[in-house]
mmCIF file of N, CA and C and ligand atoms in Angstrom:
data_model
loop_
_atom_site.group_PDB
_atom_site.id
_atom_site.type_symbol
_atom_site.label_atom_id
_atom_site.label_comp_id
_atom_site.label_asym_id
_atom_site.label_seq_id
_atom_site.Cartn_x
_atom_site.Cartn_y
_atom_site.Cartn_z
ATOM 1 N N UNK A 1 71.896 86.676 99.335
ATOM 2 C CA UNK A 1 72.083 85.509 98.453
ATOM 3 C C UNK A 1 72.252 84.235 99.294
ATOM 4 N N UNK A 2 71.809 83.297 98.893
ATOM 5 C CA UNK A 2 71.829 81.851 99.610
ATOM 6 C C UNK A 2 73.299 81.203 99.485
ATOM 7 N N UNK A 3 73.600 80.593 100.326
ATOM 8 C CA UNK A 3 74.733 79.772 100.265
ATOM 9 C C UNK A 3 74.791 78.585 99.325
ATOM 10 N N UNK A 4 74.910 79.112 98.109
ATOM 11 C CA UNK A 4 74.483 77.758 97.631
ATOM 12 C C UNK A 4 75.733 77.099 96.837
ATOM 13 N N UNK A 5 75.932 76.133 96.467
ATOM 14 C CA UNK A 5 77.252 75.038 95.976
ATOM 15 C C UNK A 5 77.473 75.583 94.669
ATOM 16 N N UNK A 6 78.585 75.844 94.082
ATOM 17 C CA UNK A 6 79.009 76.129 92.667
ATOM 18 C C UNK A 6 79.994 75.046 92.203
ATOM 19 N N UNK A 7 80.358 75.415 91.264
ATOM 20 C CA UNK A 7 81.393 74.160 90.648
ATOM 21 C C UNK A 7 82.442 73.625 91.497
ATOM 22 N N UNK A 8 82.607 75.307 92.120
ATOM 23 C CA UNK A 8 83.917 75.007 93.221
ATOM 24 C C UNK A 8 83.237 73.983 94.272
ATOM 25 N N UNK A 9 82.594 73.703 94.762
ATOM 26 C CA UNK A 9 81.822 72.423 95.854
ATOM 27 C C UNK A 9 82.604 71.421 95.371
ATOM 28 N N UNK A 10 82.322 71.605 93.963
ATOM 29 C CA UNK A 10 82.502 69.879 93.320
ATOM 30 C C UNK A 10 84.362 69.621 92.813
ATOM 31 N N UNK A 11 84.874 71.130 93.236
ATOM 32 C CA UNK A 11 86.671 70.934 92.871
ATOM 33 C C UNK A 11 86.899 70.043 94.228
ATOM 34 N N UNK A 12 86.451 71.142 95.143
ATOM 35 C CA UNK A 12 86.977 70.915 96.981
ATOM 36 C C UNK A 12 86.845 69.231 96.732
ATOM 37 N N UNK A 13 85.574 68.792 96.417
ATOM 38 C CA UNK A 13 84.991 67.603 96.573
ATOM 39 C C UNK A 13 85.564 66.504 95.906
ATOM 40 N N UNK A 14 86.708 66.882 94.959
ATOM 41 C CA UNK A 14 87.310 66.412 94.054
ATOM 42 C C UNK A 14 86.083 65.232 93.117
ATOM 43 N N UNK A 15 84.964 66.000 92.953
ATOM 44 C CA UNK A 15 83.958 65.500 92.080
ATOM 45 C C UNK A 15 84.232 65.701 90.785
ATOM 46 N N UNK A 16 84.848 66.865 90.279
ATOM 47 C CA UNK A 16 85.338 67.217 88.845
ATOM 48 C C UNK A 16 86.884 67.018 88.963
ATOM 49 N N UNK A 17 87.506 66.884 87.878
ATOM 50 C CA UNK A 17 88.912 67.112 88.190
ATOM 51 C C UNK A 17 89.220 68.147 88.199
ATOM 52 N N UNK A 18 90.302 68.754 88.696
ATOM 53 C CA UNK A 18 91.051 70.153 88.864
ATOM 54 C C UNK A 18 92.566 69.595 89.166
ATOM 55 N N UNK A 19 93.257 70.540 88.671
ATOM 56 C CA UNK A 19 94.569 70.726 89.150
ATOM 57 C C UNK A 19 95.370 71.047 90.098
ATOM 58 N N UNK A 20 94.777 70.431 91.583
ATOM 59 C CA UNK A 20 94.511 70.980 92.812
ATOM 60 C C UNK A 20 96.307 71.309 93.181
ATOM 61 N N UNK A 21 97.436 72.536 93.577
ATOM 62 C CA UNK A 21 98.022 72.533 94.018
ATOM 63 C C UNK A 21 98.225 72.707 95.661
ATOM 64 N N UNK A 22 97.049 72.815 96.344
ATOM 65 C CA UNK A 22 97.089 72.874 98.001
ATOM 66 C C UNK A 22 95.984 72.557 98.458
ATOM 67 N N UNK A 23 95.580 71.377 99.670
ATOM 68 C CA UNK A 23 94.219 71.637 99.855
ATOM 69 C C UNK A 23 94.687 71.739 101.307
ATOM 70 N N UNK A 24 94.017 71.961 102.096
ATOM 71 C CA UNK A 24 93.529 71.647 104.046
ATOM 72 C C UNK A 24 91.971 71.553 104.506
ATOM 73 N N UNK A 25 92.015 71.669 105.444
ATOM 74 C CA UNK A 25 90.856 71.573 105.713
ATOM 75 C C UNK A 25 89.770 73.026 105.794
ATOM 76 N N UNK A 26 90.707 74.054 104.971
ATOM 77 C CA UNK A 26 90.053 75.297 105.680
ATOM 78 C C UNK A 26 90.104 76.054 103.751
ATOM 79 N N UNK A 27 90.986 75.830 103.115
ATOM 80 C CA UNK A 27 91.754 76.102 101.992
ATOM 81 C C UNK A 27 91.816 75.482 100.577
ATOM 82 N N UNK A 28 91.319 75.601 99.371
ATOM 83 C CA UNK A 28 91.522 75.089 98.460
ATOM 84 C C UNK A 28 92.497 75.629 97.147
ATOM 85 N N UNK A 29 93.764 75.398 96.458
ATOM 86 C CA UNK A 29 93.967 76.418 95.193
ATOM 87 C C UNK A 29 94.108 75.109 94.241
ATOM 88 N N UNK A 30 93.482 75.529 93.056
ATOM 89 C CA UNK A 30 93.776 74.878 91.983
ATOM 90 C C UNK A 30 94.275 75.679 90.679
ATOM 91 N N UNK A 31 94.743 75.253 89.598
ATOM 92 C CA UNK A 31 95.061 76.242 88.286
ATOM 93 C C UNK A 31 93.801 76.407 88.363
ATOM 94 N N UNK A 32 93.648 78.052 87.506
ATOM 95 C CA UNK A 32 92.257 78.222 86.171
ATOM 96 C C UNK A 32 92.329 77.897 85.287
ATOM 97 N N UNK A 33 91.112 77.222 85.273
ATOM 98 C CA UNK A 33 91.009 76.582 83.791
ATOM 99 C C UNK A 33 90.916 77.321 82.697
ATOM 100 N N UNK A 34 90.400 78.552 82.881
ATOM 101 C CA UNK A 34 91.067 79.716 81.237
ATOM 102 C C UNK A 34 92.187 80.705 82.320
ATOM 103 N N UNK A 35 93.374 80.429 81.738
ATOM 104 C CA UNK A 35 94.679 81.284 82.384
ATOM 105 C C UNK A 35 94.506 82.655 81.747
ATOM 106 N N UNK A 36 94.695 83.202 82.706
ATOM 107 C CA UNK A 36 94.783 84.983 82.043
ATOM 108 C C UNK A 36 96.678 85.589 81.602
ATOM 109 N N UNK A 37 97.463 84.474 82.538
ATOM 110 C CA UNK A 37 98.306 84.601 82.481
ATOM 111 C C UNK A 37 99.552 83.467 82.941
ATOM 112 N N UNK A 38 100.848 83.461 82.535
ATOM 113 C CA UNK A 38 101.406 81.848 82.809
ATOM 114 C C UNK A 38 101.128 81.535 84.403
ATOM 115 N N UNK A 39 100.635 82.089 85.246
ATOM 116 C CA UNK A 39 100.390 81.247 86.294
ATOM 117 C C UNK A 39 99.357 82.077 86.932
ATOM 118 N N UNK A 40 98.356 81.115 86.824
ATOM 119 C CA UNK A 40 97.063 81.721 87.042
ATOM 120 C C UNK A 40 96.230 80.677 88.439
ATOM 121 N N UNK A 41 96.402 80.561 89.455
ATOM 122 C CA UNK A 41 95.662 79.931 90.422
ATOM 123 C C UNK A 41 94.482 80.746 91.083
ATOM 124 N N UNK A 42 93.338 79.749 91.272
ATOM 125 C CA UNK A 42 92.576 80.318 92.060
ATOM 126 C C UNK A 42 92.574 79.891 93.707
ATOM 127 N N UNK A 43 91.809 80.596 94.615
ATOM 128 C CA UNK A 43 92.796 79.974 95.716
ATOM 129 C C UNK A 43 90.908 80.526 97.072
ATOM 130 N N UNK A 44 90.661 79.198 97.546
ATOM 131 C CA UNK A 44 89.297 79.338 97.760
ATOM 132 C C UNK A 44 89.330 79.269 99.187
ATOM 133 N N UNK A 45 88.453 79.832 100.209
ATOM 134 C CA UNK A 45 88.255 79.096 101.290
ATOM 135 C C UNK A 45 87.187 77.867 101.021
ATOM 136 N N UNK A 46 87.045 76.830 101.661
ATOM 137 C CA UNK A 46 86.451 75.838 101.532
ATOM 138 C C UNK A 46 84.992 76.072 101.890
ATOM 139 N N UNK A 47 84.722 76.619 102.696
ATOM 140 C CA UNK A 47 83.317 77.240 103.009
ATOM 141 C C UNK A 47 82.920 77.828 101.865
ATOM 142 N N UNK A 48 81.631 77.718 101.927
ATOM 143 C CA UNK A 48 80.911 78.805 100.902
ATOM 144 C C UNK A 48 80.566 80.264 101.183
ATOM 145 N N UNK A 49 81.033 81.316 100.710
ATOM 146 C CA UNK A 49 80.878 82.661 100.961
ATOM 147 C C UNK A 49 80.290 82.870 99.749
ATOM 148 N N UNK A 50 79.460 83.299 99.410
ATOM 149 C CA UNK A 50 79.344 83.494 97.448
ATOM 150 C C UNK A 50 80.227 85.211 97.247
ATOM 151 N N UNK A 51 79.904 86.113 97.890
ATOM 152 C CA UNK A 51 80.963 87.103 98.271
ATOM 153 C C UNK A 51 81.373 87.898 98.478
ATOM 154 N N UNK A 52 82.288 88.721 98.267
ATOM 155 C CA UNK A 52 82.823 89.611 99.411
ATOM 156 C C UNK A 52 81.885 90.249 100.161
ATOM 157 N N UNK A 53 80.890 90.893 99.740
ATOM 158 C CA UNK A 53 79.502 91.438 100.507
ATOM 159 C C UNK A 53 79.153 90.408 101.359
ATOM 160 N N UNK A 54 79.509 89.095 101.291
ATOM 161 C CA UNK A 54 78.748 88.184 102.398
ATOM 162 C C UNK A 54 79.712 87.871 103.777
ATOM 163 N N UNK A 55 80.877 88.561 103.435
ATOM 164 C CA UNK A 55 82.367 87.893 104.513
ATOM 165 C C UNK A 55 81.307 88.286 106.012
ATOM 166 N N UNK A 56 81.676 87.788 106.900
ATOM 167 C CA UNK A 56 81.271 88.373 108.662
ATOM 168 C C UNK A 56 82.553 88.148 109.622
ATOM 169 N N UNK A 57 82.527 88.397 110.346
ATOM 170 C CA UNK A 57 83.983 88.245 111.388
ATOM 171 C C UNK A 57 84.328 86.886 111.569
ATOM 172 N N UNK A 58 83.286 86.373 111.429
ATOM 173 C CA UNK A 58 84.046 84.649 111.564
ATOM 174 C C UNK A 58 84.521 84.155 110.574
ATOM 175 N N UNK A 59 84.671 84.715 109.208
ATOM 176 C CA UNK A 59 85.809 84.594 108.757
ATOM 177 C C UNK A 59 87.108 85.071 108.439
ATOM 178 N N UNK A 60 87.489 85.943 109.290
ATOM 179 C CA UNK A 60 88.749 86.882 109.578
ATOM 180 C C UNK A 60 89.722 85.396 109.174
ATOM 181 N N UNK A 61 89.581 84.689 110.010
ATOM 182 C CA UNK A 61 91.299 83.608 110.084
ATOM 183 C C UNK A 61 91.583 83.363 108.671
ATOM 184 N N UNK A 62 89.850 82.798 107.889
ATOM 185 C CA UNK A 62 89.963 81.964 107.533
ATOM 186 C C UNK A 62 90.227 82.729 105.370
ATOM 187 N N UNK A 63 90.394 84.035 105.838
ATOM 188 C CA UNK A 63 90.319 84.963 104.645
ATOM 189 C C UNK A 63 91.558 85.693 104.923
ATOM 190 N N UNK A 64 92.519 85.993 105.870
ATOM 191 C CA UNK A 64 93.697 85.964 106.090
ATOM 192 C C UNK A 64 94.693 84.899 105.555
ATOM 193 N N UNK A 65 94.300 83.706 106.360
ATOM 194 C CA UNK A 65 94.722 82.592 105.426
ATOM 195 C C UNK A 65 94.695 82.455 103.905
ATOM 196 N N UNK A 66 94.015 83.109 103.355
ATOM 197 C CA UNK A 66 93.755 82.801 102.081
ATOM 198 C C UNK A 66 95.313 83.812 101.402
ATOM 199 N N UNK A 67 95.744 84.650 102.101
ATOM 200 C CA UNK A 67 96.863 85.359 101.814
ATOM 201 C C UNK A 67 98.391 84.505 102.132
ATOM 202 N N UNK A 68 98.184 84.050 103.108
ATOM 203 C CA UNK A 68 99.334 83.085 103.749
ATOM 204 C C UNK A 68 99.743 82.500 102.308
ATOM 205 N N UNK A 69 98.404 80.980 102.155
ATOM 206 C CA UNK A 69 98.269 80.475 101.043
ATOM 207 C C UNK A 69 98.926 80.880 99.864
ATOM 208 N N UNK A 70 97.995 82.177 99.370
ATOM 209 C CA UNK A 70 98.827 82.713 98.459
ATOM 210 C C UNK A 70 100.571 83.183 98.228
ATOM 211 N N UNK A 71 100.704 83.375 98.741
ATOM 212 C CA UNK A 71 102.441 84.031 99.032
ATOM 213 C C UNK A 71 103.268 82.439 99.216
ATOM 214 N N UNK A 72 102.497 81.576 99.783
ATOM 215 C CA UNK A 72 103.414 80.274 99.715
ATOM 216 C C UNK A 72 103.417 79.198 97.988
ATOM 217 N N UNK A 73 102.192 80.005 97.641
ATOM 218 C CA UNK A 73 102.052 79.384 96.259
ATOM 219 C C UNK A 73 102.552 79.947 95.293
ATOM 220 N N UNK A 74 102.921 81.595 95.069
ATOM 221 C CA UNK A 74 103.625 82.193 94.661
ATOM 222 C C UNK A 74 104.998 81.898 94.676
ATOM 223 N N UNK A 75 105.443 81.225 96.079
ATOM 224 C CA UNK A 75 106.986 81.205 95.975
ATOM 225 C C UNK A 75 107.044 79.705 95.556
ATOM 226 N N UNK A 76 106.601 78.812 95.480
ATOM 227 C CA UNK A 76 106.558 77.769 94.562
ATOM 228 C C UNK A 76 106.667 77.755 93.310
ATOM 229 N N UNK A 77 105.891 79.050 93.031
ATOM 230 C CA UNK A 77 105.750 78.774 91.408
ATOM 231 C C UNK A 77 106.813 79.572 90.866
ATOM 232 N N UNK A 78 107.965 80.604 91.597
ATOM 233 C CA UNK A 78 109.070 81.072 91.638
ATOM 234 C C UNK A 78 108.588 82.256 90.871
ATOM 235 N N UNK A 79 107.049 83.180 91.421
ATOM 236 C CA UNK A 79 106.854 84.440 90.866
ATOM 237 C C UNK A 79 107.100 85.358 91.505
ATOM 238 N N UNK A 80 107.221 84.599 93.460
ATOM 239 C CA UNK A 80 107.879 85.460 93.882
ATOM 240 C C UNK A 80 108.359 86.995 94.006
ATOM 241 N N UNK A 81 109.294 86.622 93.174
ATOM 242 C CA UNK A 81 110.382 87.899 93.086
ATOM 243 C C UNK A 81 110.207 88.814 92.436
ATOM 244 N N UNK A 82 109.470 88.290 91.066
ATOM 245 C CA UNK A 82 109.271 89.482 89.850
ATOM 246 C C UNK A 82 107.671 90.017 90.278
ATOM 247 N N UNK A 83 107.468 89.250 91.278
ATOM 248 C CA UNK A 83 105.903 89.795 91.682
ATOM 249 C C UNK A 83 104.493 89.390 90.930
ATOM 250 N N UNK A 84 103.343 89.897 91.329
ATOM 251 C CA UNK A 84 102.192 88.819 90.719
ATOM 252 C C UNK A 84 101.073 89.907 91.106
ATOM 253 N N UNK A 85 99.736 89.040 90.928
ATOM 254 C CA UNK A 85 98.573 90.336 91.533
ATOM 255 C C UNK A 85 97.798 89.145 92.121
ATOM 256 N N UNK A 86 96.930 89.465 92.742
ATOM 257 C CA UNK A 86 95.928 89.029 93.673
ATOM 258 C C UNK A 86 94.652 89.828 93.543
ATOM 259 N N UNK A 87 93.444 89.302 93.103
ATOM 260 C CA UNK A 87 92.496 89.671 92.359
ATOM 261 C C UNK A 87 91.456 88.928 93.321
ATOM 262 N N UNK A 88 90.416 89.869 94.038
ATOM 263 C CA UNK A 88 88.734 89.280 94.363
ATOM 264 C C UNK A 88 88.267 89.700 93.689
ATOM 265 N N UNK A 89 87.102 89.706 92.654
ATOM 266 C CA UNK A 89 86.392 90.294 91.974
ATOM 267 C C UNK A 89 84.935 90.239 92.676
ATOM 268 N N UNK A 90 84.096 91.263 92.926
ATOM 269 C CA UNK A 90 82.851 90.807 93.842
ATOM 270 C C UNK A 90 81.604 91.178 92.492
ATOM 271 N N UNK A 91 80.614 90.363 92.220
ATOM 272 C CA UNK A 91 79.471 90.917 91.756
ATOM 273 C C UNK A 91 80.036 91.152 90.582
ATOM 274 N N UNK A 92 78.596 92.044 89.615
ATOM 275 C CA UNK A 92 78.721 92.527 88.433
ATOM 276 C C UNK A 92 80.016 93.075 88.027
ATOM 277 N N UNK A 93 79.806 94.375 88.592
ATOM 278 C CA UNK A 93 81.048 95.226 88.360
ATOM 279 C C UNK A 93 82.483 95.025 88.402
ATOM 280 N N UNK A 94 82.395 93.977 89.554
ATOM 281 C CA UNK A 94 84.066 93.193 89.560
ATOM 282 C C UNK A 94 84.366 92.012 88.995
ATOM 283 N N UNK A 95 83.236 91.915 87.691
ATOM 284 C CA UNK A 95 83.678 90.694 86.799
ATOM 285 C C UNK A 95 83.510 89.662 87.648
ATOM 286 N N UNK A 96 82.666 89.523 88.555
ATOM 287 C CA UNK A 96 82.520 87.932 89.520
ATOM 288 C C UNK A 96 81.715 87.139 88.234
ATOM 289 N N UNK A 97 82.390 85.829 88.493
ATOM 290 C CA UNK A 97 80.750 84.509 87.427
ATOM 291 C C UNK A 97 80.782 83.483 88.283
ATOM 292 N N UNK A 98 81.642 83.015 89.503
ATOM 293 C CA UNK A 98 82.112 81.981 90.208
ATOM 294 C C UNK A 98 81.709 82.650 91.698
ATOM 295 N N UNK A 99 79.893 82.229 92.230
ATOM 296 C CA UNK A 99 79.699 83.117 93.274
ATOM 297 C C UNK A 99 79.788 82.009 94.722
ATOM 298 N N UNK A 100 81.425 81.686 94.711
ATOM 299 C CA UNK A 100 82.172 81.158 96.002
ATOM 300 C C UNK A 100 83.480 82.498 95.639
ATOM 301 N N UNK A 101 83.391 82.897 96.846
ATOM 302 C CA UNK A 101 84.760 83.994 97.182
ATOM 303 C C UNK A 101 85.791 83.680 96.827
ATOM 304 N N UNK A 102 86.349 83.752 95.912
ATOM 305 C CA UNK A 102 87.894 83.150 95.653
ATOM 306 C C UNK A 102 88.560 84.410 95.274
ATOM 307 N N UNK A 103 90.101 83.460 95.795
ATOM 308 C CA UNK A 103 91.193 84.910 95.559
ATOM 309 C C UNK A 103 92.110 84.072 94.028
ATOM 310 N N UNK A 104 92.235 85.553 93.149
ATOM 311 C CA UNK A 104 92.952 85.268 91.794
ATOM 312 C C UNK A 104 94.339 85.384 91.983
ATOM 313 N N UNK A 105 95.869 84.677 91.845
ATOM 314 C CA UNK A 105 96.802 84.736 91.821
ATOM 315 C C UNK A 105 97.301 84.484 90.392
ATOM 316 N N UNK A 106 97.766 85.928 89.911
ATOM 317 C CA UNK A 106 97.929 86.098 88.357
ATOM 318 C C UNK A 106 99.851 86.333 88.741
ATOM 319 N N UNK A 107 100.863 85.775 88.057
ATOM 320 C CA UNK A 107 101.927 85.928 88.241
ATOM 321 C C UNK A 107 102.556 85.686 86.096
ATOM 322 N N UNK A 108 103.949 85.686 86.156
ATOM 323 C CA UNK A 108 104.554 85.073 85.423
ATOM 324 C C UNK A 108 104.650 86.472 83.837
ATOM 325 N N UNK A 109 103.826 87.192 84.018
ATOM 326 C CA UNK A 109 104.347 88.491 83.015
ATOM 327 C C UNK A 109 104.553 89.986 84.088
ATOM 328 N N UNK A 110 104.133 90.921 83.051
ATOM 329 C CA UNK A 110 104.043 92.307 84.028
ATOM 330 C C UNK A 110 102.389 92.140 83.212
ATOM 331 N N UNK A 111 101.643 93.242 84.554
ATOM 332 C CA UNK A 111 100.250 93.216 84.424
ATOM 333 C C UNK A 111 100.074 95.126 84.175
ATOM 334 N N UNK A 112 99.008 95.579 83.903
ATOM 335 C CA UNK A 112 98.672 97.002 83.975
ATOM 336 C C UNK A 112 98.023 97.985 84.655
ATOM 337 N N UNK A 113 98.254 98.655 84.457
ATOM 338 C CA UNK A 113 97.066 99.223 85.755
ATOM 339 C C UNK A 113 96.549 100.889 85.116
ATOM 340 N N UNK A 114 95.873 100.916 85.585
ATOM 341 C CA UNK A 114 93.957 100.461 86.526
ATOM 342 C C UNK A 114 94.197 98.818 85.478
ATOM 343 N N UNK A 115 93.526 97.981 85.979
ATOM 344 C CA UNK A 115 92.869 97.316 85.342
ATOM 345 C C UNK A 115 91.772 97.748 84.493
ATOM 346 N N UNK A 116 91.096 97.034 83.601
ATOM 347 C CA UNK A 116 90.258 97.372 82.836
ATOM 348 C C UNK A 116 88.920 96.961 83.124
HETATM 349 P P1 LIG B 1 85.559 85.176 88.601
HETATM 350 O O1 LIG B 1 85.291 85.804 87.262
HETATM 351 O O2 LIG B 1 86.370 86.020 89.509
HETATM 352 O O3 LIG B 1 84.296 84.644 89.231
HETATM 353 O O4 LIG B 1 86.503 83.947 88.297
HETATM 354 C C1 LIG B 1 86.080 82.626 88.148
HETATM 355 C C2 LIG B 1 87.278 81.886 87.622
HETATM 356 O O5 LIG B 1 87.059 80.499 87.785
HETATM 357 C C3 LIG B 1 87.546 82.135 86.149
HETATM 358 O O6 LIG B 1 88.861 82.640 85.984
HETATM 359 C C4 LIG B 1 87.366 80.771 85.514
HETATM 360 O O7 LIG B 1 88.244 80.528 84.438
HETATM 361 C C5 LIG B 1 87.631 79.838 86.697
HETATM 362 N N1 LIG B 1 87.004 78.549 86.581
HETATM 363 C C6 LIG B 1 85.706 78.286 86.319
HETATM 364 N N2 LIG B 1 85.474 76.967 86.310
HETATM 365 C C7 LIG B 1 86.663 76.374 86.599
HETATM 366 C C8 LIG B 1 87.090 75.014 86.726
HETATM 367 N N3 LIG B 1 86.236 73.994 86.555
HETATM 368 N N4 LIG B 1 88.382 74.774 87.011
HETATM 369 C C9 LIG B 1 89.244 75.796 87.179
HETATM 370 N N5 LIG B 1 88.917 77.088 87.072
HETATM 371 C C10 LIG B 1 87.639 77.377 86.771
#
């Protein structure tokens, strides 16, 4: 698949509005705009990966980081403690529609499992 720009280009780019809670130069999280749950962030590397099938070693730091990120945005949003999930979805089968790699940070109820 080609590297090509999705909506997320135009969050990073602050071309659309978003609800950006962290950016850097490596890192983007903003709310989702349909919440699955009371605290629902998505949380991007800034590069384009469309995804997980496309990661290569040069982005080890920068997909590690994306965990850092998360756990510091979690304890902001004080889900912390009662805990949360962290969701990649790749392709068909994993419910991907947003083909930039992003990580899902679902917090603020209890969730189920298997997922569905
Ligand atoms: P996925 O199904 O894993 O590709 O998730 C894509 C996510 O991006 C969905 O949860 C959407 O609600 C979210 N999303 C799509 N467009 C936007 C947007 N403009 N602002 C915030 N979140 C968005």
């Amino acid at each position: 698949m080609m590297n090509e720009e999705t909506i997320f280009s135009k969050i990073i780019r602050k071309e659309i509005p978003a609800d950006i809670l962290f950016q850097d130069e490596r890192v983007t999280a903003f709310r989702d705009i349909n919440p699955q749950a009371p605290t629902h962030i998505v949380i991007i590397p800034n590069k384009i990966i469309p995804t997980v099938n496309d990661v290569t070693p040069e982005d080890e730091a920068v997909l590690g980081y994306l965990l850092i990120v998360a756990a510091q945005i979690a304890k902001q949003e004080g889900i912390a403690e009662n805990g949360y999930r962290l969701i990649i979805n790749c392709n068909r089968h994993g419910g991907q529609e947003v083909f930039h790699l992003h990580m899902h940070l679902l917090g603020g109820r209890g969730m189920g499992w298997p997922p569905g």
